[in-house]
PDB file of C-alpha atoms in Angstrom:
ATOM      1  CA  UNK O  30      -5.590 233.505 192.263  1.00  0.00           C
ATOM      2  CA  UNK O  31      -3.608 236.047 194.486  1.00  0.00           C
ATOM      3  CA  UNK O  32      -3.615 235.343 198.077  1.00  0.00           C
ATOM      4  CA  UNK O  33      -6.215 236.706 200.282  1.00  0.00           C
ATOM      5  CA  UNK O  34      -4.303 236.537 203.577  1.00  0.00           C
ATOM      6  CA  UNK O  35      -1.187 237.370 204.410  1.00  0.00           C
ATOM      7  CA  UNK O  36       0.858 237.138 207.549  1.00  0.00           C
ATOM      8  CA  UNK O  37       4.240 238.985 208.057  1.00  0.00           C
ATOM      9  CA  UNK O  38       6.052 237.935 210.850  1.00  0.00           C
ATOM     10  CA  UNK O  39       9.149 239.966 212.478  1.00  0.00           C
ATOM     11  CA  UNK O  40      11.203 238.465 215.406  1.00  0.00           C
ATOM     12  CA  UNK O  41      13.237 239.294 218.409  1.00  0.00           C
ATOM     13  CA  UNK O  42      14.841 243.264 218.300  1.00  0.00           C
ATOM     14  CA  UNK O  43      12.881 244.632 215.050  1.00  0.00           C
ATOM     15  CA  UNK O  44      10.597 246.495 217.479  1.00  0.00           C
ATOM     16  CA  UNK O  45      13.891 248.607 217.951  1.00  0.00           C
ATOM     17  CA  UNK O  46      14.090 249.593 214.031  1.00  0.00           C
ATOM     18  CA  UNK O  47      14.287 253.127 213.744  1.00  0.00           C
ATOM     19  CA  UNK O  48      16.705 253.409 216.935  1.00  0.00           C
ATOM     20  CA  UNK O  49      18.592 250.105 216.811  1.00  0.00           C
ATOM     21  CA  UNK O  50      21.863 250.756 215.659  1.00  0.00           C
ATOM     22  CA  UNK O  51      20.678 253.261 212.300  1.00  0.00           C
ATOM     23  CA  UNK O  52      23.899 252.990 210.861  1.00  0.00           C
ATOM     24  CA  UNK O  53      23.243 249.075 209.847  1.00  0.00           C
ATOM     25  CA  UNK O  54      19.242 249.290 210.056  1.00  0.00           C
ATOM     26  CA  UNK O  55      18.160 252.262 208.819  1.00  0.00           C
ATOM     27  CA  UNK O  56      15.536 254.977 210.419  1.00  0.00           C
ATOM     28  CA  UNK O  57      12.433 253.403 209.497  1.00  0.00           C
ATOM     29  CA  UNK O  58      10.412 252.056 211.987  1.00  0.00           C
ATOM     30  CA  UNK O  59       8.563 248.645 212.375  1.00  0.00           C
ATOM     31  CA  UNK O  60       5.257 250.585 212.337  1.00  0.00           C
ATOM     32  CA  UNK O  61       6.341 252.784 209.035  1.00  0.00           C
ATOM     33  CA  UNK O  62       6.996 249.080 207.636  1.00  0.00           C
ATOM     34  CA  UNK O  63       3.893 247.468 209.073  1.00  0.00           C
ATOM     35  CA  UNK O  64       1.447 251.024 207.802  1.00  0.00           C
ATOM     36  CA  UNK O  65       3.234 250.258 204.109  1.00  0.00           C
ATOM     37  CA  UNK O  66       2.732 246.434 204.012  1.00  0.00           C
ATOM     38  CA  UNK O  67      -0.644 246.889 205.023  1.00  0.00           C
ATOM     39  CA  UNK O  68      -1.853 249.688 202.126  1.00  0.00           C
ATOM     40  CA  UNK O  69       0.048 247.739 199.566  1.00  0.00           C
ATOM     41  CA  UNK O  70      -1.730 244.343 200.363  1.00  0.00           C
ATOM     42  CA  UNK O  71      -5.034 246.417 200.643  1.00  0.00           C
ATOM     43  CA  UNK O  72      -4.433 247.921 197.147  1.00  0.00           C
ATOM     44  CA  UNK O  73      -3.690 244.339 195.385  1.00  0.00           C
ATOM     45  CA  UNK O  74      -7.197 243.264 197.385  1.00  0.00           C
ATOM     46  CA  UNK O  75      -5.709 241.054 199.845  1.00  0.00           C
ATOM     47  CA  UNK O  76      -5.517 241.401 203.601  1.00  0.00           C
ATOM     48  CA  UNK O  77      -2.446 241.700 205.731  1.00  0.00           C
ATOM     49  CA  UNK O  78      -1.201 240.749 209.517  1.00  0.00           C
ATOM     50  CA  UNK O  79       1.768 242.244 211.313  1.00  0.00           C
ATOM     51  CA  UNK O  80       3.118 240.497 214.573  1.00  0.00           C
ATOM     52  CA  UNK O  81       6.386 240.866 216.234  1.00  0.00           C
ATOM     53  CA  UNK O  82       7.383 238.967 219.092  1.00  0.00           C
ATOM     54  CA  UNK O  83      10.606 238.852 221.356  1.00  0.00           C
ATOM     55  CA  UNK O  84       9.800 235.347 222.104  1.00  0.00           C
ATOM     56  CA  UNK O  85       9.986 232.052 220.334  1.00  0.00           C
ATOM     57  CA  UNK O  86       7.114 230.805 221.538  1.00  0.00           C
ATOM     58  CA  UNK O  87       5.229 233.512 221.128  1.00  0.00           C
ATOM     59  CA  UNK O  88       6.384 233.245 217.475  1.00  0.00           C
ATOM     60  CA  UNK O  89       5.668 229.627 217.077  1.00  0.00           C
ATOM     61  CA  UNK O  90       1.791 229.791 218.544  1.00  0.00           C
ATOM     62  CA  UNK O  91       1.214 232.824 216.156  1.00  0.00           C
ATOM     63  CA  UNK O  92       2.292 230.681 213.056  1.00  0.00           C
ATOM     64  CA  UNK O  93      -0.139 227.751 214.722  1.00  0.00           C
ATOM     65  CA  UNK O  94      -2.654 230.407 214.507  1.00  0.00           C
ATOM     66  CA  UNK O  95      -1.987 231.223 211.356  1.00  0.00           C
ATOM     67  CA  UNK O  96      -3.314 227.707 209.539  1.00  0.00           C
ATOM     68  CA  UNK O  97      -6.293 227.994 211.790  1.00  0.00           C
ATOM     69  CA  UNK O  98      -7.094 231.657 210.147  1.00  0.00           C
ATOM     70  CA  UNK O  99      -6.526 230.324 206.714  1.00  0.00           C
ATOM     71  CA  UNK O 100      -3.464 232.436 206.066  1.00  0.00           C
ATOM     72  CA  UNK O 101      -2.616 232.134 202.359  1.00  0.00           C
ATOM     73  CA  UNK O 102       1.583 233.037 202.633  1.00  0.00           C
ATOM     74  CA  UNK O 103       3.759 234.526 205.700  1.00  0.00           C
ATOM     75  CA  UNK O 104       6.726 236.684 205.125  1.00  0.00           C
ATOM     76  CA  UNK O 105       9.210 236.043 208.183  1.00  0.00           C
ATOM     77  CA  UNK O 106      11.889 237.915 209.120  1.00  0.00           C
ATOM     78  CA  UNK O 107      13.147 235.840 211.978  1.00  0.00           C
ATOM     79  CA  UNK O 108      15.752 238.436 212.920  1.00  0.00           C
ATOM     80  CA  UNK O 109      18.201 236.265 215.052  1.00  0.00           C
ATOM     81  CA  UNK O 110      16.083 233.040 215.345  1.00  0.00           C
ATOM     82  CA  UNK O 111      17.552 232.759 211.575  1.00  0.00           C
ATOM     83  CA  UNK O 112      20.596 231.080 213.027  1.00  0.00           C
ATOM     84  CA  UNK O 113      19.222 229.180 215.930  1.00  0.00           C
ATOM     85  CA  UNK O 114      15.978 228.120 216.221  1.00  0.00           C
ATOM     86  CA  UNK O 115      14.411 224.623 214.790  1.00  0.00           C
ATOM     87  CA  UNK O 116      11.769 224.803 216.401  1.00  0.00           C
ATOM     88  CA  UNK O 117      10.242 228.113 214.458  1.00  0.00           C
ATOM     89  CA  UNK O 118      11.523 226.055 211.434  1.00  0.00           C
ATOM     90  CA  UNK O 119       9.368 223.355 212.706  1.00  0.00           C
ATOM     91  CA  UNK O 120       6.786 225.130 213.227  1.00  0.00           C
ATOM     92  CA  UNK O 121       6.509 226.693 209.366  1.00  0.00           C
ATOM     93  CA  UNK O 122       6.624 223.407 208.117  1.00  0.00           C
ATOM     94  CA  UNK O 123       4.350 221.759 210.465  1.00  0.00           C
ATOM     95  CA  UNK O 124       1.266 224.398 209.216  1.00  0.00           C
ATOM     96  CA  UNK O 125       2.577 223.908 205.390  1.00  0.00           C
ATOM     97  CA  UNK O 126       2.066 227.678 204.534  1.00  0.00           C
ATOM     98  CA  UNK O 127       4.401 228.969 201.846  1.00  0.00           C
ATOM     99  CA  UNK O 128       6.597 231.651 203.149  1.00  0.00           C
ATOM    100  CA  UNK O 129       9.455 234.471 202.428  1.00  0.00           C
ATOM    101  CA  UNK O 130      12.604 234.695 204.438  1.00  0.00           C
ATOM    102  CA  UNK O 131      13.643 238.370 204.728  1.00  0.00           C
ATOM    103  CA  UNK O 132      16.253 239.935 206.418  1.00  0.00           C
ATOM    104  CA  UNK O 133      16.511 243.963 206.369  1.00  0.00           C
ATOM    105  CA  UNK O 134      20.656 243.745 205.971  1.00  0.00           C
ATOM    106  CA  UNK O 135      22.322 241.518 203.600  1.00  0.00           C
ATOM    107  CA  UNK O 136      23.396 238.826 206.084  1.00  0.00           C
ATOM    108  CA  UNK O 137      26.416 237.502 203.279  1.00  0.00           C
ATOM    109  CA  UNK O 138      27.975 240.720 204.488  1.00  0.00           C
ATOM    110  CA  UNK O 139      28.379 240.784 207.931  1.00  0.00           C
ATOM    111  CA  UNK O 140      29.647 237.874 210.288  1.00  0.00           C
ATOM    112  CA  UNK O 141      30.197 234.826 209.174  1.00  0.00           C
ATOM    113  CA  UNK O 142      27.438 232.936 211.741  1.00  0.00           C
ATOM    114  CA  UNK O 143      24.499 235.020 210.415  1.00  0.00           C
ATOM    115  CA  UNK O 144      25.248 233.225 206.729  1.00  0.00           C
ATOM    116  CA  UNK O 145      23.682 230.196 208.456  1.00  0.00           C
ATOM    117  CA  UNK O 146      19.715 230.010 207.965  1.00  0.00           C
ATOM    118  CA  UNK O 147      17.540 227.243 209.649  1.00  0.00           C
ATOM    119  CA  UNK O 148      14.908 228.434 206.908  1.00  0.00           C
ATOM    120  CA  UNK O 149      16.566 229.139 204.234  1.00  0.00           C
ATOM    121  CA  UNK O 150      16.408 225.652 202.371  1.00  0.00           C
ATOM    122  CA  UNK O 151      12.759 225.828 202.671  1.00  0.00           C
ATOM    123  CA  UNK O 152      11.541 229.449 201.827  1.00  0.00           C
ATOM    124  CA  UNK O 153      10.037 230.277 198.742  1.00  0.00           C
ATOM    125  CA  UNK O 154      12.482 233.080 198.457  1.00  0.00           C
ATOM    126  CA  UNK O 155      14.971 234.464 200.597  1.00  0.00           C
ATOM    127  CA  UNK O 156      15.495 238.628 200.446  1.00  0.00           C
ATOM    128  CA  UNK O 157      18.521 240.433 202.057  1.00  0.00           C
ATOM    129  CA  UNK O 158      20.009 243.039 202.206  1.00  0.00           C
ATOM    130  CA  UNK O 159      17.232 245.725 200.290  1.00  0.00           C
ATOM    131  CA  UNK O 160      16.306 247.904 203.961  1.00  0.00           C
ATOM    132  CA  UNK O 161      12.902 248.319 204.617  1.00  0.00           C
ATOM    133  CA  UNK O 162      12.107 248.163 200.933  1.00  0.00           C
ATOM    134  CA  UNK O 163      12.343 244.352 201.589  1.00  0.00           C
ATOM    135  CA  UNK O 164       9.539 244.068 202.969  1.00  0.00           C
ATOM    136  CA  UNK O 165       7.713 246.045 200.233  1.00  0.00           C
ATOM    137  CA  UNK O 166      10.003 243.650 197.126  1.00  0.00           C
ATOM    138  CA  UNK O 167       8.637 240.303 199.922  1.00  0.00           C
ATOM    139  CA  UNK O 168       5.154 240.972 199.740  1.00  0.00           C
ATOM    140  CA  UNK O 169       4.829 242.136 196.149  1.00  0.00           C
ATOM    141  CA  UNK O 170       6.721 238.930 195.403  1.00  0.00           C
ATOM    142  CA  UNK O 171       3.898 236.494 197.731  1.00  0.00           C
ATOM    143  CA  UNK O 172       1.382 238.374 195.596  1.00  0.00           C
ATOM    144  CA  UNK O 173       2.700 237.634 191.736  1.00  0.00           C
ATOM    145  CA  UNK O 174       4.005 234.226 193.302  1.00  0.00           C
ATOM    146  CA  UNK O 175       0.857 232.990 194.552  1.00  0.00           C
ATOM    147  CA  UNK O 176      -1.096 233.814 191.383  1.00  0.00           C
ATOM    148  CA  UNK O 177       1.372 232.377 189.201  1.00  0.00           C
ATOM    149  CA  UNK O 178       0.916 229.100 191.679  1.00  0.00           C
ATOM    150  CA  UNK O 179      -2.485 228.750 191.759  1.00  0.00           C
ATOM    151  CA  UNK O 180      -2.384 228.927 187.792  1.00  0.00           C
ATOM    152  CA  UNK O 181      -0.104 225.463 187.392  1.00  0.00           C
TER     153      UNK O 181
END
């Protein structure tokens, strides 16, 4: 069975995509992505939630919130909590939801200290490096995962 409820979460700076730095990010904005994710999740019968937060603790209570809404997978992009925070690492374990790491860039080619992932080692997949066309290849992949799941 597919997942009914998803959660994609996007951390500090990816309110800037579009603007921030379009050379390495691209010109699509967070709200292009977050329209997309939405349809697409809509048209395989599930639902979909967007938050983006500058703050980790605003990050960490919305993936609290998340267990209490019965959220079925979260796709994270954790933008540059990736390499430093533990406790939004905590926090997806502690509420056992399967999720996607995704980063827009591919991380293995820029500086050496963003190759270092706190979640990583514990994501169900990890996606770099694909643009905003991650987020499409993330979801699609929470939908065919979680059927293929549910059937073992």
């Amino acid at each position: 069975m597919a997942p009914k409820n998803i959660l994609v979460l996007n951390g500090p700076n990816l309110n800037l995509l579009g603007t921030r730095e379009p050379h390495i990010y691209g010109s699509t904005t967070l709200a292009d992505i977050e329209q997309a994710a939405i349809s697409q999740a809509a048209s395989s019968g599930a639902s979909l939630s967007f938050y983006q937060t500058n703050h980790e603790g605003a990050l960490i209570d919305r993936i609290h919130a998340a267990r209490q809404e019965g959220v079925d997978a979260i796709v994270i992009n954790p933008a540059a909590f990736t390499h430093s925070s533990v406790a939004v690492r905590d926090a997806l374990l502690g509420v056992d939801i399967p999720f996607v790491e995704l980063h827009v860039t591919n991380v293995y080619k820029r500086e050496e200290w963003r190759r270092k992932s706190y979640f990583s080692d514990k994501a169900e997949a990890v996606i770099c490096g694909l643009g905003p066309f991650g987020y499409k290849a993330a979801i699609e992949f929470v939908l065919d995962h979680m059927k293929e799941r549910a059937k073992l």
